[in-house]
Amino acid sequence: MVPLHYYLLLSAILFACGVTGFLIKRNIITIFMSIELMLNAVNLSFVAFAARWHVLSGQVFVFFVMVVAAAETAVGLAIIIAVYRTRETLNVDQVNLLKL
Amino acid sequence: MLHLILFSVFAVIAVAGALNLLVQRHPISSALSLIVVMGSLAVEYLLLGAEFVAAIQVIIYAGAIMVLFVFVIMLLNAGVEERTKGSKVALILGFPAMLVGGLLVAWVLLRAPNVGSVNVGAMYGPPKAIGWLLFHDFLLPFEVTSVLVLIAIMGAVVLASPVRSRFSRPQPEPERQALKAAAGTEPAHEETVTARRSS
């Protein structure tokens, strides 16, 4: 028996790590990996709630989240390649063409 | 009891992997620690009895997505990231903010009365039942998802293809002459295209 709190706490910790990585990292690929970490944390709380209340829809939601994450990764990495081709850097501080 | 021990062990591994993702400077190290996080989360799903989710977690996330990440890191030859002033400010402000937020969330969660607990393998979810749900109740979202994946594939191909094929910039004149001399005769349709563009 594991209390549901623990799963939610683990999910919150992983999500906080993802947010922190998103904020402190300067490499665009690592920032992207932090986003994946946040999606994983949310998936864990989905599955924990689904197991607690015996609702199977939670697993289907996780499936949809994973599909959207896969699509997002494909497009995002293509954007990263395009950015690297034009700017020749992966540092987000140097990708500032839209900055005033 | 065994459930709690296994949960704690893999939770510690997951959190350690997530922290290692933050600490490491090289993207490859971050990617490998993210794979550790995903693998231990798959074990957590198995402990909850969600075998289907655990399987697709390993196959899609740890398999497909992370291979894509590692491939791009190696393709772009990404090195150690350099620190800048902005990221140092974020480091000083971000970690205390994360600690305070985490403590706040823990306080709220642990004070919530009687949320209940989860048995090992609490989820009765064979893939057959999930497939039934996916193709009856969630049929429309499933089909929309397939359209989304198709659009994502096309978008990725268009974005990652070389710039010249996208915009087809006209080549400078001396280069064209050299090309024409090298190729002998130019194809006829090329002439009509340039004529149409100039008119």
GROMACS .gro file of C-alpha atoms in nm:
model
  299
    1MET     CA    1   0.000   0.000   0.000
    2VAL     CA    2   0.151   0.327  -0.110
    3PRO     CA    3  -0.047   0.643  -0.032
    4LEU     CA    4  -0.151   0.839  -0.335
    5HIS     CA    5   0.030   1.140  -0.190
    6TYR     CA    6   0.364   0.982  -0.258
    7TYR     CA    7   0.295   0.940  -0.627
    8LEU     CA    8   0.171   1.298  -0.653
    9LEU     CA    9   0.475   1.420  -0.459
   10LEU     CA   10   0.714   1.232  -0.689
   11SER     CA   11   0.529   1.375  -0.986
   12ALA     CA   12   0.553   1.728  -0.842
   13ILE     CA   13   0.926   1.691  -0.773
   14LEU     CA   14   0.994   1.571  -1.127
   15PHE     CA   15   0.781   1.853  -1.268
   16ALA     CA   16   0.971   2.108  -1.057
   17CYS     CA   17   1.300   1.965  -1.186
   18GLY     CA   18   1.168   2.006  -1.538
   19VAL     CA   19   1.068   2.367  -1.478
   20THR     CA   20   1.405   2.442  -1.319
   21GLY     CA   21   1.592   2.286  -1.609
   22PHE     CA   22   1.380   2.484  -1.851
   23LEU     CA   23   1.477   2.805  -1.670
   24ILE     CA   24   1.847   2.753  -1.595
   25LYS     CA   25   1.967   2.563  -1.900
   26ARG     CA   26   2.112   2.754  -2.192
   27ASN     CA   27   2.146   2.469  -2.438
   28ILE     CA   28   1.833   2.447  -2.652
   29ILE     CA   29   1.843   2.065  -2.665
   30THR     CA   30   1.861   2.038  -2.285
   31ILE     CA   31   1.570   2.283  -2.254
   32PHE     CA   32   1.375   2.053  -2.482
   33MET     CA   33   1.463   1.753  -2.264
   34SER     CA   34   1.331   1.942  -1.959
   35ILE     CA   35   0.997   1.978  -2.137
   36GLU     CA   36   0.994   1.601  -2.189
   37LEU     CA   37   1.063   1.556  -1.818
   38MET     CA   38   0.760   1.771  -1.733
   39LEU     CA   39   0.541   1.565  -1.966
   40ASN     CA   40   0.663   1.247  -1.795
   41ALA     CA   41   0.579   1.387  -1.451
   42VAL     CA   42   0.226   1.466  -1.561
   43ASN     CA   43   0.191   1.115  -1.705
   44LEU     CA   44   0.283   0.967  -1.367
   45SER     CA   45   0.007   1.158  -1.189
   46PHE     CA   46  -0.240   1.054  -1.461
   47VAL     CA   47  -0.159   0.686  -1.406
   48ALA     CA   48  -0.162   0.721  -1.027
   49PHE     CA   49  -0.509   0.877  -1.028
   50ALA     CA   50  -0.630   0.617  -1.277
   51ALA     CA   51  -0.505   0.338  -1.051
   52ARG     CA   52  -0.655   0.496  -0.741
   53TRP     CA   53  -1.007   0.526  -0.882
   54HIS     CA   54  -0.988   0.229  -1.122
   55VAL     CA   55  -1.067   0.435  -1.428
   56LEU     CA   56  -0.909   0.304  -1.743
   57SER     CA   57  -0.940   0.636  -1.930
   58GLY     CA   58  -0.632   0.768  -1.752
   59GLN     CA   59  -0.411   0.527  -1.942
   60VAL     CA   60  -0.568   0.637  -2.270
   61PHE     CA   61  -0.491   0.998  -2.181
   62VAL     CA   62  -0.132   0.898  -2.115
   63PHE     CA   63  -0.125   0.737  -2.458
   64PHE     CA   64  -0.245   1.060  -2.617
   65VAL     CA   65   0.008   1.265  -2.420
   66MET     CA   66   0.285   1.038  -2.546
   67VAL     CA   67   0.171   1.069  -2.907
   68VAL     CA   68   0.159   1.447  -2.880
   69ALA     CA   69   0.503   1.444  -2.716
   70ALA     CA   70   0.643   1.234  -3.001
   71ALA     CA   71   0.501   1.472  -3.261
   72GLU     CA   72   0.629   1.771  -3.064
   73THR     CA   73   0.976   1.616  -3.042
   74ALA     CA   74   0.994   1.552  -3.415
   75VAL     CA   75   0.893   1.908  -3.503
   76GLY     CA   76   1.102   2.063  -3.225
   77LEU     CA   77   1.419   1.882  -3.321
   78ALA     CA   78   1.364   1.984  -3.683
   79ILE     CA   79   1.332   2.344  -3.564
   80ILE     CA   80   1.655   2.303  -3.364
   81ILE     CA   81   1.833   2.178  -3.676
   82ALA     CA   82   1.698   2.474  -3.874
   83VAL     CA   83   1.807   2.718  -3.600
   84TYR     CA   84   2.153   2.564  -3.592
   85ARG     CA   85   2.176   2.589  -3.969
   86THR     CA   86   2.097   2.960  -3.973
   87ARG     CA   87   2.251   3.080  -3.645
   88GLU     CA   88   2.532   2.824  -3.602
   89THR     CA   89   2.476   2.804  -3.227
   90LEU     CA   90   2.270   2.607  -2.977
   91ASN     CA   91   2.287   2.872  -2.704
   92VAL     CA   92   1.947   3.034  -2.658
   93ASP     CA   93   2.109   3.360  -2.546
   94GLN     CA   94   2.253   3.404  -2.893
   95VAL     CA   95   1.926   3.330  -3.070
   96ASN     CA   96   1.785   3.677  -3.016
   97LEU     CA   97   1.675   3.795  -3.356
   98LEU     CA   98   1.327   3.886  -3.228
   99LYS     CA   99   1.465   4.081  -2.934
  100LEU     CA  100   1.439   4.459  -2.936
  101MET     CA  101   0.553  -0.317   0.241
  102LEU     CA  102   0.748  -0.450  -0.055
  103HIS     CA  103   0.545  -0.218  -0.275
  104LEU     CA  104   0.652   0.081  -0.065
  105ILE     CA  105   1.018  -0.025  -0.073
  106LEU     CA  106   1.016  -0.073  -0.451
  107PHE     CA  107   0.832   0.255  -0.498
  108SER     CA  108   1.086   0.440  -0.280
  109VAL     CA  109   1.387   0.289  -0.454
  110PHE     CA  110   1.270   0.378  -0.801
  111ALA     CA  111   1.141   0.719  -0.689
  112VAL     CA  112   1.488   0.798  -0.554
  113ILE     CA  113   1.643   0.681  -0.880
  114ALA     CA  114   1.402   0.897  -1.080
  115VAL     CA  115   1.466   1.209  -0.872
  116ALA     CA  116   1.841   1.149  -0.883
  117GLY     CA  117   1.826   1.119  -1.260
  118ALA     CA  118   1.622   1.440  -1.285
  119LEU     CA  119   1.870   1.627  -1.065
  120ASN     CA  120   2.158   1.485  -1.268
  121LEU     CA  121   1.989   1.622  -1.579
  122LEU     CA  122   2.006   1.967  -1.420
  123VAL     CA  123   2.365   1.938  -1.298
  124GLN     CA  124   2.532   1.794  -1.606
  125ARG     CA  125   2.677   2.040  -1.854
  126HIS     CA  126   2.702   1.815  -2.157
  127PRO     CA  127   2.376   1.739  -2.345
  128ILE     CA  128   2.466   1.370  -2.389
  129SER     CA  129   2.493   1.325  -2.011
  130SER     CA  130   2.159   1.500  -1.967
  131ALA     CA  131   2.001   1.273  -2.229
  132LEU     CA  132   2.133   0.958  -2.060
  133SER     CA  133   2.004   1.069  -1.719
  134LEU     CA  134   1.666   1.143  -1.877
  135ILE     CA  135   1.664   0.782  -2.003
  136VAL     CA  136   1.724   0.670  -1.642
  137VAL     CA  137   1.426   0.880  -1.528
  138MET     CA  138   1.205   0.730  -1.799
  139GLY     CA  139   1.310   0.374  -1.717
  140SER     CA  140   1.237   0.414  -1.347
  141LEU     CA  141   0.902   0.576  -1.428
  142ALA     CA  142   0.822   0.270  -1.640
  143VAL     CA  143   0.887   0.055  -1.331
  144GLU     CA  144   0.652   0.280  -1.131
  145TYR     CA  145   0.383   0.223  -1.393
  146LEU     CA  146   0.442  -0.151  -1.367
  147LEU     CA  147   0.402  -0.131  -0.989
  148LEU     CA  148   0.068   0.040  -1.043
  149GLY     CA  149  -0.034  -0.242  -1.275
  150ALA     CA  150  -0.038  -0.032  -1.591
  151GLU     CA  151   0.157  -0.270  -1.812
  152PHE     CA  152   0.047  -0.108  -2.136
  153VAL     CA  153   0.166   0.236  -2.029
  154ALA     CA  154   0.493   0.090  -1.902
  155ALA     CA  155   0.551  -0.083  -2.236
  156ILE     CA  156   0.482   0.225  -2.446
  157GLN     CA  157   0.687   0.435  -2.205
  158VAL     CA  158   0.989   0.218  -2.278
  159ILE     CA  159   0.918   0.180  -2.649
  160ILE     CA  160   0.817   0.536  -2.740
  161TYR     CA  161   0.997   0.751  -2.484
  162ALA     CA  162   1.312   0.563  -2.395
  163GLY     CA  163   1.328   0.408  -2.741
  164ALA     CA  164   1.212   0.642  -3.012
  165ILE     CA  165   1.220   0.991  -2.863
  166MET     CA  166   1.551   0.961  -2.680
  167VAL     CA  167   1.719   0.801  -2.982
  168LEU     CA  168   1.602   1.105  -3.178
  169PHE     CA  169   1.749   1.334  -2.912
  170VAL     CA  170   2.085   1.156  -2.905
  171PHE     CA  171   2.090   1.152  -3.284
  172VAL     CA  172   2.037   1.529  -3.303
  173ILE     CA  173   2.297   1.594  -3.031
  174MET     CA  174   2.554   1.395  -3.225
  175LEU     CA  175   2.448   1.544  -3.558
  176LEU     CA  176   2.491   1.901  -3.434
  177ASN     CA  177   2.807   1.812  -3.239
  178ALA     CA  178   2.671   1.987  -2.931
  179GLY     CA  179   2.943   2.062  -2.681
  180VAL     CA  180   2.950   2.169  -2.320
  181GLU     CA  181   2.713   2.459  -2.264
  182GLU     CA  182   2.861   2.786  -2.150
  183ARG     CA  183   2.713   2.975  -1.860
  184THR     CA  184   2.599   3.331  -1.902
  185LYS     CA  185   2.497   3.602  -1.661
  186GLY     CA  186   2.128   3.548  -1.712
  187SER     CA  187   2.152   3.180  -1.635
  188LYS     CA  188   2.349   3.253  -1.315
  189VAL     CA  189   2.072   3.480  -1.193
  190ALA     CA  190   1.823   3.208  -1.278
  191LEU     CA  191   2.039   2.960  -1.086
  192ILE     CA  192   2.044   3.175  -0.774
  193LEU     CA  193   1.674   3.256  -0.789
  194GLY     CA  194   1.553   2.930  -0.936
  195PHE     CA  195   1.673   2.673  -0.683
  196PRO     CA  196   1.527   2.847  -0.373
  197ALA     CA  197   1.205   2.906  -0.565
  198MET     CA  198   1.194   2.538  -0.656
  199LEU     CA  199   1.257   2.436  -0.295
  200VAL     CA  200   0.986   2.669  -0.162
  201GLY     CA  201   0.739   2.553  -0.426
  202GLY     CA  202   0.818   2.189  -0.359
  203LEU     CA  203   0.772   2.230   0.016
  204LEU     CA  204   0.443   2.411  -0.045
  205VAL     CA  205   0.316   2.132  -0.271
  206ALA     CA  206   0.430   1.867  -0.021
  207TRP     CA  207   0.255   2.051   0.264
  208VAL     CA  208  -0.070   2.079   0.069
  209LEU     CA  209  -0.057   1.717  -0.045
  210LEU     CA  210   0.028   1.569   0.293
  211ARG     CA  211  -0.243   1.773   0.466
  212ALA     CA  212  -0.514   1.664   0.223
  213PRO     CA  213  -0.744   1.434   0.418
  214ASN     CA  214  -0.799   1.076   0.319
  215VAL     CA  215  -0.698   1.067  -0.043
  216GLY     CA  216  -0.646   0.694  -0.008
  217SER     CA  217  -0.368   0.464  -0.112
  218VAL     CA  218  -0.288   0.244  -0.406
  219ASN     CA  219  -0.233  -0.129  -0.393
  220VAL     CA  220   0.033  -0.298  -0.599
  221GLY     CA  221  -0.112  -0.377  -0.937
  222ALA     CA  222  -0.426  -0.180  -0.849
  223MET     CA  223  -0.499  -0.102  -1.210
  224TYR     CA  224  -0.678  -0.378  -1.394
  225GLY     CA  225  -0.590  -0.269  -1.743
  226PRO     CA  226  -0.513  -0.542  -1.992
  227PRO     CA  227  -0.424  -0.411  -2.339
  228LYS     CA  228  -0.749  -0.561  -2.469
  229ALA     CA  229  -0.960  -0.332  -2.250
  230ILE     CA  230  -0.747  -0.030  -2.341
  231GLY     CA  231  -0.778  -0.111  -2.709
  232TRP     CA  232  -1.156  -0.142  -2.672
  233LEU     CA  233  -1.168   0.196  -2.501
  234LEU     CA  234  -0.938   0.350  -2.760
  235PHE     CA  235  -1.145   0.233  -3.056
  236HIS     CA  236  -1.491   0.295  -2.908
  237ASP     CA  237  -1.501   0.586  -2.665
  238PHE     CA  238  -1.191   0.763  -2.792
  239LEU     CA  239  -1.223   0.685  -3.162
  240LEU     CA  240  -1.242   1.048  -3.278
  241PRO     CA  241  -0.941   1.167  -3.071
  242PHE     CA  242  -0.749   0.865  -3.197
  243GLU     CA  243  -0.815   0.955  -3.559
  244VAL     CA  244  -0.733   1.322  -3.494
  245THR     CA  245  -0.407   1.200  -3.340
  246SER     CA  246  -0.319   1.019  -3.660
  247VAL     CA  247  -0.373   1.341  -3.855
  248LEU     CA  248  -0.155   1.523  -3.601
  249VAL     CA  249   0.126   1.273  -3.644
  250LEU     CA  250   0.101   1.301  -4.023
  251ILE     CA  251   0.124   1.681  -4.004
  252ALA     CA  252   0.418   1.651  -3.762
  253ILE     CA  253   0.603   1.422  -4.003
  254MET     CA  254   0.551   1.661  -4.292
  255GLY     CA  255   0.648   1.961  -4.080
  256ALA     CA  256   0.965   1.792  -3.960
  257VAL     CA  257   1.067   1.701  -4.316
  258VAL     CA  258   0.999   2.055  -4.442
  259LEU     CA  259   1.177   2.223  -4.150
  260ALA     CA  260   1.484   2.001  -4.153
  261SER     CA  261   1.532   1.993  -4.530
  262PRO     CA  262   1.810   2.208  -4.676
  263VAL     CA  263   1.736   2.577  -4.717
  264ARG     CA  264   1.802   2.590  -5.091
  265SER     CA  265   1.526   2.345  -5.176
  266ARG     CA  266   1.279   2.548  -4.972
  267PHE     CA  267   1.333   2.892  -5.109
  268SER     CA  268   1.521   2.814  -5.433
  269ARG     CA  269   1.716   3.135  -5.434
  270PRO     CA  270   1.829   3.245  -5.781
  271GLN     CA  271   2.198   3.181  -5.821
  272PRO     CA  272   2.431   3.474  -5.898
  273GLU     CA  273   2.504   3.527  -6.264
  274PRO     CA  274   2.874   3.422  -6.290
  275GLU     CA  275   2.796   3.101  -6.106
  276ARG     CA  276   2.515   3.029  -6.349
  277GLN     CA  277   2.744   3.083  -6.644
  278ALA     CA  278   3.000   2.850  -6.494
  279LEU     CA  279   2.734   2.590  -6.428
  280LYS     CA  280   2.603   2.621  -6.783
  281ALA     CA  281   2.951   2.582  -6.922
  282ALA     CA  282   3.010   2.280  -6.703
  283ALA     CA  283   2.682   2.112  -6.786
  284GLY     CA  284   2.696   2.184  -7.157
  285THR     CA  285   2.333   2.246  -7.233
  286GLU     CA  286   2.087   2.343  -6.968
  287PRO     CA  287   1.753   2.160  -6.947
  288ALA     CA  288   1.471   2.333  -7.130
  289HIS     CA  289   1.232   2.362  -6.839
  290GLU     CA  290   1.490   2.553  -6.638
  291GLU     CA  291   1.490   2.823  -6.904
  292THR     CA  292   1.114   2.855  -6.898
  293VAL     CA  293   1.113   2.876  -6.520
  294THR     CA  294   1.367   3.158  -6.515
  295ALA     CA  295   1.184   3.334  -6.797
  296ARG     CA  296   0.859   3.315  -6.603
  297ARG     CA  297   1.029   3.443  -6.290
  298SER     CA  298   1.183   3.739  -6.470
  299SER     CA  299   0.860   3.836  -6.648
   0.00000   0.00000   0.00000
